[in-house]
Amino acid sequence: MKKGFLSVGHLPTLFASFFYFDMSFMVWVLIPLAVALAVFSVLARNSPKAPAPQKRADYLRVLKISDAWWFMFLYSVTFGGFVGLSSSLTIYFNDQYGLSPVVAGYFTAACVFVGSFMRPVGGAFADRVGGVFSLSIMYTIAAGALVLISLGVWSAPVALLVFMVAMLALGMGNGAVFQLIPQSFSSEIGVITGLVGMAGGIGGFYLASSLGIAKQLTGSYHPGFLVFGLLAAGALLALTGVKSRWRRTWGAAAELGSARI
């Protein structure tokens, strides 16, 4: 079963960024979540081609496959970057530019909305041009935007624009990663989805922590953005290193049909 927009945590993150300054937003968040749960319960059906349930030991077996670790790393950069920025930008805009908490929340919500909205677009784009090519573009854009931010010479509106570009790329990258995963792990999709999702959460923790550490050690958040931009560039290099093998081995699998790599 494909992971949808609601199932990956984007909607709650968006609402939390937009209404964080008023805790009563929780009531309003629960209403659409309850509606989504009801619709999901009625309409969701397992695919007739769904693989057999996996055992706990299957997690360890999947971890012996190198591609699992590559996907975990790639997603730790895309989704980790999305989550890390979502949880840090309000503080950054407030501290760096002196924006009020309300305005900083609006700025953050704009970034989160762009990243959330572009996830399904990224998946569709990857279906059309191939997940590897799509991810290569997204990592290049994200790395460039984060390095620009690390220069620290921008006004608040310009910084907002650059962050939105970074979040756009990271959001589309999230969709592209999950376009590739079923092509290598069609029989272990539940297990690998859990592992990759875990890695994404760890990436978000790393980014948020690295910004705090950078601020504490240097008095500025910008070295933290630079490090994460370089990490995105590293993900691009890693993808470049494995793409030939993926295309050579996955391309021979008949069950992939017309899926683009």
PDB file of C-alpha atoms in Angstrom, residues 149-236:
ATOM      1  CA  ILE A 149      21.724  30.106   3.502  1.00  0.00           C
ATOM      2  CA  SER A 150      24.982  29.340   5.319  1.00  0.00           C
ATOM      3  CA  LEU A 151      26.464  32.563   3.926  1.00  0.00           C
ATOM      4  CA  GLY A 152      24.142  34.488   6.243  1.00  0.00           C
ATOM      5  CA  VAL A 153      23.999  37.671   4.182  1.00  0.00           C
ATOM      6  CA  TRP A 154      20.314  37.610   3.252  1.00  0.00           C
ATOM      7  CA  SER A 155      17.370  39.640   4.433  1.00  0.00           C
ATOM      8  CA  ALA A 156      14.463  37.747   6.010  1.00  0.00           C
ATOM      9  CA  PRO A 157      12.307  37.717   2.824  1.00  0.00           C
ATOM     10  CA  VAL A 158      15.226  36.493   0.687  1.00  0.00           C
ATOM     11  CA  ALA A 159      16.114  33.856   3.269  1.00  0.00           C
ATOM     12  CA  LEU A 160      12.473  32.728   3.238  1.00  0.00           C
ATOM     13  CA  LEU A 161      12.596  32.324  -0.539  1.00  0.00           C
ATOM     14  CA  VAL A 162      15.815  30.289  -0.389  1.00  0.00           C
ATOM     15  CA  PHE A 163      14.409  28.077   2.378  1.00  0.00           C
ATOM     16  CA  MET A 164      11.273  27.495   0.334  1.00  0.00           C
ATOM     17  CA  VAL A 165      13.429  26.350  -2.584  1.00  0.00           C
ATOM     18  CA  ALA A 166      15.304  23.984  -0.270  1.00  0.00           C
ATOM     19  CA  MET A 167      12.063  22.600   1.163  1.00  0.00           C
ATOM     20  CA  LEU A 168      10.623  22.196  -2.335  1.00  0.00           C
ATOM     21  CA  ALA A 169      13.624  20.096  -3.314  1.00  0.00           C
ATOM     22  CA  LEU A 170      13.565  18.036  -0.115  1.00  0.00           C
ATOM     23  CA  GLY A 171       9.818  17.434  -0.413  1.00  0.00           C
ATOM     24  CA  MET A 172      10.135  16.235  -3.992  1.00  0.00           C
ATOM     25  CA  GLY A 173      13.112  14.118  -2.945  1.00  0.00           C
ATOM     26  CA  ASN A 174      10.942  12.351  -0.360  1.00  0.00           C
ATOM     27  CA  GLY A 175       8.570  11.277  -3.103  1.00  0.00           C
ATOM     28  CA  ALA A 176      11.412  10.190  -5.376  1.00  0.00           C
ATOM     29  CA  VAL A 177      12.956   7.937  -2.719  1.00  0.00           C
ATOM     30  CA  PHE A 178       9.695   6.042  -2.315  1.00  0.00           C
ATOM     31  CA  GLN A 179       9.385   5.722  -6.075  1.00  0.00           C
ATOM     32  CA  LEU A 180      12.657   3.758  -6.026  1.00  0.00           C
ATOM     33  CA  ILE A 181      12.193   1.614  -2.923  1.00  0.00           C
ATOM     34  CA  PRO A 182       9.535  -0.808  -4.308  1.00  0.00           C
ATOM     35  CA  GLN A 183      11.744  -1.484  -7.302  1.00  0.00           C
ATOM     36  CA  SER A 184      14.351  -3.111  -5.079  1.00  0.00           C
ATOM     37  CA  PHE A 185      12.240  -4.340  -2.148  1.00  0.00           C
ATOM     38  CA  SER A 186       8.884  -5.350  -3.592  1.00  0.00           C
ATOM     39  CA  SER A 187       8.606  -8.340  -1.217  1.00  0.00           C
ATOM     40  CA  GLU A 188       9.804  -6.511   1.910  1.00  0.00           C
ATOM     41  CA  ILE A 189       8.016  -3.205   1.395  1.00  0.00           C
ATOM     42  CA  GLY A 190       6.584  -3.018   4.912  1.00  0.00           C
ATOM     43  CA  VAL A 191       9.896  -3.754   6.597  1.00  0.00           C
ATOM     44  CA  ILE A 192      11.964  -1.429   4.442  1.00  0.00           C
ATOM     45  CA  THR A 193       9.397   1.362   4.747  1.00  0.00           C
ATOM     46  CA  GLY A 194       9.688   1.194   8.524  1.00  0.00           C
ATOM     47  CA  LEU A 195      13.480   1.216   8.445  1.00  0.00           C
ATOM     48  CA  VAL A 196      13.714   4.044   5.933  1.00  0.00           C
ATOM     49  CA  GLY A 197      11.135   6.080   7.846  1.00  0.00           C
ATOM     50  CA  MET A 198      13.162   5.582  11.023  1.00  0.00           C
ATOM     51  CA  ALA A 199      16.269   6.875   9.261  1.00  0.00           C
ATOM     52  CA  GLY A 200      14.339   9.945   8.128  1.00  0.00           C
ATOM     53  CA  GLY A 201      13.411  10.724  11.714  1.00  0.00           C
ATOM     54  CA  ILE A 202      17.021  10.332  12.818  1.00  0.00           C
ATOM     55  CA  GLY A 203      18.096  12.721  10.065  1.00  0.00           C
ATOM     56  CA  GLY A 204      15.635  15.321  11.328  1.00  0.00           C
ATOM     57  CA  PHE A 205      16.994  14.974  14.852  1.00  0.00           C
ATOM     58  CA  TYR A 206      20.539  15.395  13.530  1.00  0.00           C
ATOM     59  CA  LEU A 207      19.767  18.583  11.626  1.00  0.00           C
ATOM     60  CA  ALA A 208      17.939  20.222  14.523  1.00  0.00           C
ATOM     61  CA  SER A 209      20.723  19.219  16.923  1.00  0.00           C
ATOM     62  CA  SER A 210      23.503  20.351  14.585  1.00  0.00           C
ATOM     63  CA  LEU A 211      21.962  23.808  14.313  1.00  0.00           C
ATOM     64  CA  GLY A 212      21.827  24.089  18.100  1.00  0.00           C
ATOM     65  CA  ILE A 213      25.407  22.872  18.452  1.00  0.00           C
ATOM     66  CA  ALA A 214      26.593  25.294  15.760  1.00  0.00           C
ATOM     67  CA  LYS A 215      24.869  28.173  17.551  1.00  0.00           C
ATOM     68  CA  GLN A 216      26.432  27.188  20.866  1.00  0.00           C
ATOM     69  CA  LEU A 217      29.971  26.756  19.505  1.00  0.00           C
ATOM     70  CA  THR A 218      30.156  29.576  16.966  1.00  0.00           C
ATOM     71  CA  GLY A 219      27.342  31.953  17.889  1.00  0.00           C
ATOM     72  CA  SER A 220      25.694  31.336  14.510  1.00  0.00           C
ATOM     73  CA  TYR A 221      23.360  28.744  12.996  1.00  0.00           C
ATOM     74  CA  HIS A 222      25.006  29.006   9.585  1.00  0.00           C
ATOM     75  CA  PRO A 223      27.769  26.400  10.024  1.00  0.00           C
ATOM     76  CA  GLY A 224      25.019  23.880  10.758  1.00  0.00           C
ATOM     77  CA  PHE A 225      23.277  24.723   7.482  1.00  0.00           C
ATOM     78  CA  LEU A 226      26.607  24.397   5.662  1.00  0.00           C
ATOM     79  CA  VAL A 227      27.239  20.944   7.104  1.00  0.00           C
ATOM     80  CA  PHE A 228      23.787  19.742   6.086  1.00  0.00           C
ATOM     81  CA  GLY A 229      24.239  21.240   2.613  1.00  0.00           C
ATOM     82  CA  LEU A 230      27.465  19.274   2.284  1.00  0.00           C
ATOM     83  CA  LEU A 231      25.618  16.181   3.470  1.00  0.00           C
ATOM     84  CA  ALA A 232      23.101  16.672   0.650  1.00  0.00           C
ATOM     85  CA  ALA A 233      26.036  16.930  -1.749  1.00  0.00           C
ATOM     86  CA  GLY A 234      27.381  13.699  -0.260  1.00  0.00           C
ATOM     87  CA  ALA A 235      24.039  12.011  -0.895  1.00  0.00           C
ATOM     88  CA  LEU A 236      24.278  13.148  -4.522  1.00  0.00           C
TER      89      LEU A 236
END
